[in-house]
Amino acid sequence: MTTINLKDFYYWYIQDQFIEVSEEVAGVLRASVRYEAAYQRRLTRHKAQYSLDCEDGIEYSACLHEPTPQELLERMELFVRLWNALNSLPEIQGRRIDAHIILGKSIKEIAEAEGVHEESIRQSIKRGLERMKKTF
């Protein structure tokens, strides 16, 4: 039989509490303490973070910023201004900016689709964006 201090194994013991246990129980308790210490070292070394998100959206909803009506109105006004600026461009420039920026196509893809040189697409997009800045 081995004498152990419960305060060493259980955090809710605030005073020393000695009991006698078998060697097997004492070994299991010591192994659990070592395992917990190793786990804490791994957390520290790898900078692991606990997640509140248990597939029920708690973390996502806690981090989600719900826009105010004022922010929604400002977004809508900005969208309308951008839309008007894009529509004020000539058709070719507007189509090229839409394909490159909004649809995410590369300049090479646009050039191949229209059958023109890449540099002309690049210049057209640059001039179109400058023109949008002036009207914006």
Short mmCIF file of C-alpha atoms in Angstrom, two decimals:
data_model
loop_
_atom_site.label_atom_id
_atom_site.label_comp_id
_atom_site.label_asym_id
_atom_site.label_seq_id
_atom_site.Cartn_x
_atom_site.Cartn_y
_atom_site.Cartn_z
CA MET A 1 0.00 0.00 0.00
CA THR A 2 1.12 3.51 -0.87
CA THR A 3 0.09 6.76 0.76
CA ILE A 4 -0.90 9.53 -1.66
CA ASN A 5 -2.00 13.10 -1.19
CA LEU A 6 -5.34 13.73 -2.92
CA LYS A 7 -4.45 17.41 -3.18
CA ASP A 8 -1.76 16.46 -5.74
CA PHE A 9 -4.28 14.76 -8.00
CA TYR A 10 -7.55 16.65 -7.57
CA TYR A 11 -7.73 20.44 -7.77
CA TRP A 12 -10.77 20.77 -5.51
CA TYR A 13 -8.81 19.56 -2.48
CA ILE A 14 -7.41 22.71 -0.90
CA GLN A 15 -5.90 20.98 2.14
CA ASP A 16 -3.69 17.93 2.34
CA GLN A 17 -5.72 14.75 2.40
CA PHE A 18 -3.65 11.56 2.71
CA ILE A 19 -5.06 8.13 1.93
CA GLU A 20 -3.61 4.70 1.40
CA VAL A 21 -4.15 3.07 -1.99
CA SER A 22 -2.74 0.06 -3.76
CA GLU A 23 0.38 0.35 -5.93
CA GLU A 24 -1.74 -0.13 -9.05
CA VAL A 25 -4.08 2.79 -8.24
CA ALA A 26 -1.15 5.04 -7.32
CA GLY A 27 0.54 4.18 -10.65
CA VAL A 28 -2.60 5.01 -12.61
CA LEU A 29 -2.99 8.35 -10.80
CA ARG A 30 0.67 9.28 -11.43
CA ALA A 31 0.35 8.27 -15.08
CA SER A 32 -2.71 10.49 -15.49
CA VAL A 33 -0.82 13.44 -13.98
CA ARG A 34 2.09 12.85 -16.39
CA TYR A 35 -0.30 12.53 -19.33
CA GLU A 36 -2.02 15.81 -18.44
CA ALA A 37 1.34 17.60 -18.09
CA ALA A 38 2.45 16.27 -21.49
CA TYR A 39 -0.84 17.40 -23.02
CA GLN A 40 -0.39 20.91 -21.61
CA ARG A 41 3.17 21.05 -23.02
CA ARG A 42 1.87 20.05 -26.47
CA LEU A 43 -0.78 22.74 -26.31
CA THR A 44 1.84 25.34 -25.42
CA ARG A 45 4.36 24.22 -28.03
CA HIS A 46 1.91 24.04 -30.89
CA LYS A 47 -0.10 27.06 -29.75
CA ALA A 48 -3.30 25.05 -29.94
CA GLN A 49 -6.53 26.85 -29.39
CA TYR A 50 -9.70 25.42 -27.97
CA SER A 51 -12.70 25.84 -30.19
CA LEU A 52 -16.20 26.48 -28.92
CA ASP A 53 -17.63 25.36 -32.24
CA CYS A 54 -19.01 21.86 -31.73
CA GLU A 55 -20.66 21.75 -35.14
CA ASP A 56 -23.60 23.73 -33.84
CA GLY A 57 -22.38 27.17 -34.95
CA ILE A 58 -21.62 28.64 -31.51
CA GLU A 59 -18.19 29.97 -32.44
CA TYR A 60 -19.36 31.19 -35.84
CA SER A 61 -22.30 33.06 -34.38
CA ALA A 62 -20.11 34.56 -31.65
CA CYS A 63 -17.66 35.86 -34.27
CA LEU A 64 -20.28 36.91 -36.78
CA HIS A 65 -20.82 40.64 -36.96
CA GLU A 66 -24.41 41.44 -37.77
CA PRO A 67 -24.46 44.66 -39.84
CA THR A 68 -26.60 47.49 -38.62
CA PRO A 69 -29.28 49.00 -40.86
CA GLN A 70 -26.97 51.99 -41.41
CA GLU A 71 -24.15 49.71 -42.60
CA LEU A 72 -26.53 47.85 -44.90
CA LEU A 73 -27.70 51.14 -46.41
CA GLU A 74 -24.11 52.31 -46.93
CA ARG A 75 -23.24 49.00 -48.63
CA MET A 76 -26.24 49.32 -50.91
CA GLU A 77 -25.32 52.89 -51.83
CA LEU A 78 -21.72 51.85 -52.53
CA PHE A 79 -22.93 48.95 -54.68
CA VAL A 80 -25.20 51.27 -56.68
CA ARG A 81 -22.37 53.78 -57.20
CA LEU A 82 -20.01 51.03 -58.36
CA TRP A 83 -22.67 49.59 -60.64
CA ASN A 84 -23.30 53.02 -62.19
CA ALA A 85 -19.56 53.61 -62.65
CA LEU A 86 -19.19 50.21 -64.34
CA ASN A 87 -22.19 50.86 -66.60
CA SER A 88 -20.80 54.26 -67.62
CA LEU A 89 -17.86 52.55 -69.34
CA PRO A 90 -17.88 51.55 -72.99
CA GLU A 91 -19.19 48.03 -73.52
CA ILE A 92 -15.79 46.45 -74.22
CA GLN A 93 -14.10 47.96 -71.17
CA GLY A 94 -17.03 47.07 -68.95
CA ARG A 95 -17.07 43.48 -70.19
CA ARG A 96 -13.31 43.12 -69.65
CA ILE A 97 -13.39 44.57 -66.12
CA ASP A 98 -16.39 42.40 -65.28
CA ALA A 99 -14.62 39.28 -66.53
CA HIS A 100 -11.31 40.06 -64.82
CA ILE A 101 -12.35 41.53 -61.47
CA ILE A 102 -15.83 40.15 -60.81
CA LEU A 103 -15.61 36.75 -62.50
CA GLY A 104 -11.90 36.31 -61.66
CA LYS A 105 -10.71 35.35 -65.13
CA SER A 106 -7.07 35.89 -65.99
CA ILE A 107 -6.00 38.41 -68.59
CA LYS A 108 -4.72 35.55 -70.73
CA GLU A 109 -8.14 33.84 -70.67
CA ILE A 110 -9.92 37.05 -71.65
CA ALA A 111 -7.43 37.69 -74.48
CA GLU A 112 -7.89 34.17 -75.85
CA ALA A 113 -11.67 34.43 -75.66
CA GLU A 114 -11.72 37.78 -77.52
CA GLY A 115 -8.88 36.92 -79.88
CA VAL A 116 -6.76 39.96 -79.02
CA HIS A 117 -3.33 40.54 -77.49
CA GLU A 118 -2.95 40.39 -73.69
CA GLU A 119 -1.43 43.87 -73.52
CA SER A 120 -4.53 45.42 -75.08
CA ILE A 121 -6.70 43.70 -72.44
CA ARG A 122 -4.38 44.92 -69.70
CA GLN A 123 -4.46 48.52 -70.99
CA SER A 124 -8.23 48.42 -71.48
CA ILE A 125 -8.79 47.27 -67.90
CA LYS A 126 -6.36 49.89 -66.57
CA ARG A 127 -8.05 52.72 -68.50
CA GLY A 128 -11.48 51.47 -67.50
CA LEU A 129 -10.58 51.45 -63.81
CA GLU A 130 -9.14 54.95 -64.06
CA ARG A 131 -12.33 56.12 -65.74
CA MET A 132 -14.42 54.46 -63.00
CA LYS A 133 -12.37 56.29 -60.34
CA LYS A 134 -13.12 59.62 -61.99
CA THR A 135 -16.88 58.96 -62.08
CA PHE A 136 -16.86 57.44 -58.62
#
